Tab-separated table of C-alpha atoms in Angstrom:
chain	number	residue	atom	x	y	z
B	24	UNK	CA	121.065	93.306	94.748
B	25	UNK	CA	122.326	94.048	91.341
B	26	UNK	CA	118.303	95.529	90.231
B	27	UNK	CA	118.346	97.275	93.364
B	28	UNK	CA	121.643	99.226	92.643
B	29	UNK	CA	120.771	99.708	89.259
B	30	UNK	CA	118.368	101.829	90.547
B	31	UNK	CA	120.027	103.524	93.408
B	32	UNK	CA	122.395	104.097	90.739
B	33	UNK	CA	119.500	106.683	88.901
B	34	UNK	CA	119.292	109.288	91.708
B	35	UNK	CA	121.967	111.496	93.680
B	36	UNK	CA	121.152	110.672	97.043
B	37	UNK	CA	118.766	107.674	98.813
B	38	UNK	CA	119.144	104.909	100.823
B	39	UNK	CA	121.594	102.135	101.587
B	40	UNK	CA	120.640	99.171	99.096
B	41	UNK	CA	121.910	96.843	101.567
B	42	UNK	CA	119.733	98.099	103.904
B	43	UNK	CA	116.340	98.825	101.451
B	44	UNK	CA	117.372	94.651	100.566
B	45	UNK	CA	117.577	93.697	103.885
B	46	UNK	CA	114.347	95.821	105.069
B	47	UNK	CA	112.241	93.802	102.309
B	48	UNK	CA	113.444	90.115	103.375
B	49	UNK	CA	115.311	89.699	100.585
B	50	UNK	CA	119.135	89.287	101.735
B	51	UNK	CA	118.874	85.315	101.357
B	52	UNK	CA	117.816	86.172	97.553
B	53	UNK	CA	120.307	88.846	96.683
B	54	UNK	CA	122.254	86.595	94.497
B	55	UNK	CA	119.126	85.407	92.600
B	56	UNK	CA	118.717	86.606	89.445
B	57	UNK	CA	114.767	88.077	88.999
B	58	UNK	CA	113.251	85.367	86.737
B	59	UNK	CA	113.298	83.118	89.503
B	60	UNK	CA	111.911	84.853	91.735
B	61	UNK	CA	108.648	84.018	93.047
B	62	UNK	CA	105.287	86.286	92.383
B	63	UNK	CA	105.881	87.448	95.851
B	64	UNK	CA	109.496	88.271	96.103
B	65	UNK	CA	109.238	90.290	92.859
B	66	UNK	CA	106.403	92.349	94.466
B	67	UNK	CA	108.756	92.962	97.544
B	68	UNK	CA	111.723	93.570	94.810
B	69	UNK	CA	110.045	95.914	92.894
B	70	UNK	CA	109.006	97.846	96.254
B	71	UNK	CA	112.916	97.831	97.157
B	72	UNK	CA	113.717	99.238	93.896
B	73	UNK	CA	111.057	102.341	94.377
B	74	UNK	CA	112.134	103.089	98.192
B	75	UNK	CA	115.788	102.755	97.120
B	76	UNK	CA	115.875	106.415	96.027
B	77	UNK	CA	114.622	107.679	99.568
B	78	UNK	CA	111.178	109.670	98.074
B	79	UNK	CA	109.179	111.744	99.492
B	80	UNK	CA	105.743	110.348	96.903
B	81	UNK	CA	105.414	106.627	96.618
B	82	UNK	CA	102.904	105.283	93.794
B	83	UNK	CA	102.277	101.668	94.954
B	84	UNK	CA	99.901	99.331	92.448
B	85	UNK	CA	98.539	96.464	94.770
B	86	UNK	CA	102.015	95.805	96.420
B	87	UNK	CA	100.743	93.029	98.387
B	88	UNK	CA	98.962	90.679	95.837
B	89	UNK	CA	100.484	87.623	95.576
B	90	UNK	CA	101.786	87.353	99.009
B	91	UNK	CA	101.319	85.572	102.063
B	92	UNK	CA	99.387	86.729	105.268
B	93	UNK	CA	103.082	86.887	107.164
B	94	UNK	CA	104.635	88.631	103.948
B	95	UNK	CA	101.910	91.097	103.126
B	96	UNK	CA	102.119	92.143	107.086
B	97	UNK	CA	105.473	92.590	106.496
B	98	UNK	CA	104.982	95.037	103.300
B	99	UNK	CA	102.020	96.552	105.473
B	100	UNK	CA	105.066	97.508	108.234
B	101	UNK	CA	107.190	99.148	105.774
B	102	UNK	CA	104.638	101.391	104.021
B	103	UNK	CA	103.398	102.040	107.683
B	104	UNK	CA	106.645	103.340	108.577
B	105	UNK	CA	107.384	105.129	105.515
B	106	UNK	CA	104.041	106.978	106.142
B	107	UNK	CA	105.538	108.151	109.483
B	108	UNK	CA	108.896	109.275	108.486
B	109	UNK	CA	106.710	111.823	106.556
B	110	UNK	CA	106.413	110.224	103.174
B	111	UNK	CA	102.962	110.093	100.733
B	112	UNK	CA	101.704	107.379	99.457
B	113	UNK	CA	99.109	106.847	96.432
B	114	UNK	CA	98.411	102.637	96.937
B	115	UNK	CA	95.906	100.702	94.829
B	116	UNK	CA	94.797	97.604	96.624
B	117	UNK	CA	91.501	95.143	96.442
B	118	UNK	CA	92.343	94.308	100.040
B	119	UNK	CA	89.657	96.560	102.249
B	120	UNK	CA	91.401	95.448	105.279
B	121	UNK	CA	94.824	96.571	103.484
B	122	UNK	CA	92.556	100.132	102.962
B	123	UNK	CA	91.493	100.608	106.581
B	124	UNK	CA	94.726	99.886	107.859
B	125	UNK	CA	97.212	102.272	106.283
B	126	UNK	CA	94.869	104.781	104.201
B	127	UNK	CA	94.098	108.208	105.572
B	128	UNK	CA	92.331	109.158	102.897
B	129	UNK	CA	90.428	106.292	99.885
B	130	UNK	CA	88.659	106.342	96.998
B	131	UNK	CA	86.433	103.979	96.309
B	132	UNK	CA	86.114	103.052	92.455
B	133	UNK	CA	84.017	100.905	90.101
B	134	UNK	CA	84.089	99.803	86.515
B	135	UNK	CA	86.205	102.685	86.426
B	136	UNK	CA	84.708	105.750	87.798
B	137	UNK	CA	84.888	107.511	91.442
B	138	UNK	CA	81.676	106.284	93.340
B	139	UNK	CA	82.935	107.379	97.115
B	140	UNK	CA	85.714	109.102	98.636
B	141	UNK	CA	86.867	110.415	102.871
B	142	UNK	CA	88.251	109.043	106.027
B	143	UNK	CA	88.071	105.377	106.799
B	144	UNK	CA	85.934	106.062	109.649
B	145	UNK	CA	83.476	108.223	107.600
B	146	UNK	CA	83.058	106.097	104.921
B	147	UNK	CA	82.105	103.311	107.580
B	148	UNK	CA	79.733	105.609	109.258
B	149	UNK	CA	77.516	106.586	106.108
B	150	UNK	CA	76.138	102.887	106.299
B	151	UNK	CA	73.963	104.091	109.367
B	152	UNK	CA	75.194	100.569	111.369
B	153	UNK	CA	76.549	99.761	114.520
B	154	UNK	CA	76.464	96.341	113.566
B	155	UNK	CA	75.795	93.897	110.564
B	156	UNK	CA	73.795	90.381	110.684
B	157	UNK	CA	74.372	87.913	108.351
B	158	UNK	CA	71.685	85.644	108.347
B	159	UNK	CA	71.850	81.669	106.004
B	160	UNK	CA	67.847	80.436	106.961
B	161	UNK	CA	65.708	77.824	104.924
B	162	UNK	CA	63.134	79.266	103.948
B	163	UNK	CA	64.099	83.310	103.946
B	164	UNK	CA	62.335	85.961	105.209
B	165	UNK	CA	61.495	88.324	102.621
B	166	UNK	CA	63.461	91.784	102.614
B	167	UNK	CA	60.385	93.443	103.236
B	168	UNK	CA	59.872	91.674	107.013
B	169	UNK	CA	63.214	92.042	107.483
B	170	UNK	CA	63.522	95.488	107.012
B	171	UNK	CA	60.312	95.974	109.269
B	172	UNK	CA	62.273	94.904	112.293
B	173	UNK	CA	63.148	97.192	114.897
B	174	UNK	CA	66.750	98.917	114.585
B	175	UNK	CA	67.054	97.390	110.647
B	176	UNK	CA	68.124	100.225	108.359
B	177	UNK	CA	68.479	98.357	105.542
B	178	UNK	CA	68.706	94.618	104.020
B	179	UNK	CA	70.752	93.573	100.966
B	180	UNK	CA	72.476	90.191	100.281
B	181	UNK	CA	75.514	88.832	99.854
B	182	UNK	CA	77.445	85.592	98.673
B	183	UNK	CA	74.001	83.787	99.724
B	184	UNK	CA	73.456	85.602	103.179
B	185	UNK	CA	71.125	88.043	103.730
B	186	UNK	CA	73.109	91.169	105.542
B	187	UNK	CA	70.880	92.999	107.715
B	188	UNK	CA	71.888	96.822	108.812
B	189	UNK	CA	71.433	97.326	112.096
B	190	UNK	CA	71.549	100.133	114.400
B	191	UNK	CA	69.609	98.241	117.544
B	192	UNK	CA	71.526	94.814	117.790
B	193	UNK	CA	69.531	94.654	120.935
B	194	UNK	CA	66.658	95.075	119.489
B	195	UNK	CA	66.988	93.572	116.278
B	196	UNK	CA	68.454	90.217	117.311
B	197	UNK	CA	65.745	89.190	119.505
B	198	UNK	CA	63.110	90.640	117.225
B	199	UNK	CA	64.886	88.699	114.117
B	200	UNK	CA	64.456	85.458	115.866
B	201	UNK	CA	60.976	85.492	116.547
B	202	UNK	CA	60.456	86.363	113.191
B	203	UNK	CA	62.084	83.508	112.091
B	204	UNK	CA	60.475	81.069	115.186
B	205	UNK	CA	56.899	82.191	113.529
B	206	UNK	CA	57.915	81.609	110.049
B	207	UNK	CA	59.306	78.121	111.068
B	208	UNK	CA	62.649	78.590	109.286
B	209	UNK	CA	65.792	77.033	110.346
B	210	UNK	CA	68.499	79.537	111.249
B	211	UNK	CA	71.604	77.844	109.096
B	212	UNK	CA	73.545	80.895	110.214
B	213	UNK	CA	73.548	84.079	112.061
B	214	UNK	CA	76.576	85.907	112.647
B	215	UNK	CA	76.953	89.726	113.933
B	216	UNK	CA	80.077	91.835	113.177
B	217	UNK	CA	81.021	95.439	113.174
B	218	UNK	CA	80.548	96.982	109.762
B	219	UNK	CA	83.456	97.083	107.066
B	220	UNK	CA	84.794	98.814	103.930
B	221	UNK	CA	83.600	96.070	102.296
B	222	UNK	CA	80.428	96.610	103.681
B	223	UNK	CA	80.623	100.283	102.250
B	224	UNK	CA	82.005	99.022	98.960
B	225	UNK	CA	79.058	96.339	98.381
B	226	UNK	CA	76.367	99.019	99.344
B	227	UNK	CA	77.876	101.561	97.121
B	228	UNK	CA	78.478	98.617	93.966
B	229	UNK	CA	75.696	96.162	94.272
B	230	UNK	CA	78.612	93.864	94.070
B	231	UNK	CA	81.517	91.899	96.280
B	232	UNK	CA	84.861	92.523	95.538
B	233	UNK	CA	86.368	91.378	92.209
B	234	UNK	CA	90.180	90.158	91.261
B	235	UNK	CA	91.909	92.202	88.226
């Protein structure tokens, strides 16, 4: 707790550091001095140090890398609340799911310069899909009969699937599997899912998601 108060110590009023400590899940470690600290726990310290001072503008730089799916949920529930009790938050993540959960607003960047920005849900809507196909077959279609299917708004590929846009799943599906019956490929995979900001980020990039 000693970083913690250290920083309380900067401000005139803010929060209890017991409590900021405790909120954080880091009362079992309050004794522990920070170089042995795990990757995670410093994330969570350094998080305890910045909501110490009670502010109303929280700049948070990927808060949850590092972590664990039960620790990073955990992280997710404080910024969550802190965005309720009225504060604003400017967060940095590579985690889409991370974006679409707490962000009101994103921006979507690559190599460095601002290809996107709006709402979650708008974002998600300017792909034109209800749903998205990922298809694995041996051989592959081309792109070309792919995207002459009914209800396909676009084809692209990713991490060795072709990803089919789709705004008829009803017609598409059936009309995707004749297709591949006449061409005499074997289906190796074909999965449907609601599109993504990953989706959004990978149409806007050309790319998947990168670490650093």
């Amino acid at each position: 707790t000693e970083t913690v108060s250290l920083f309380r110590s900067f401000y005139p009023r803010g929060r209890s550091v017991d409590e900021v400590v405790d909120l954080l899940g880091l009362w079992s470690k309050r004794s522990v001095r920070v170089h042995k600290l795990s990757g995670g726990q410093r994330q969570r310290l350094a998080l305890a140090c910045a909501l110490v001072s009670e502010p109303e503008l929280l700049f948070l730089d990927e808060p949850t890398t590092g972590l664990d799916p039960q620790a990073r949920l955990g992280i997710w529930e404080v910024v969550e609340r802190f965005r309720a009790s009225g504060g604003t938050i400017v967060l940095t993540t590579h985690y889409m799911e991370e974006a679409a959960r707490l962000f009101d607003h994103v921006a979507i960047m690559d190599l460095g310069k601002l290809v996107a920005q709006g709402s979650v849900a708008g974002l998600i809507d300017s792909l034109d899909a209800d749903q998205m196909v990922e298809l694995v077959s041996d051989p592959r279609p081309t792109d070309e009969d792919l995207r002459g299917l009914p209800g396909v708004s676009r084809v692209s590929s990713h991490e060795g699937a072709q990803v089919l846009s789709v705004t008829g799943i009803g017609e598409a599906l059936p009309a995707l599997v004749k297709l591949l019956d006449e061409q005499d490929a074997r289906i190796e995979s074909l999965t449907t899912r609601e599109p993504t900001l990953e989706d959004v980020f990978v149409r806007l990039t050309g790319k998947g998601l990168r670490d650093g």
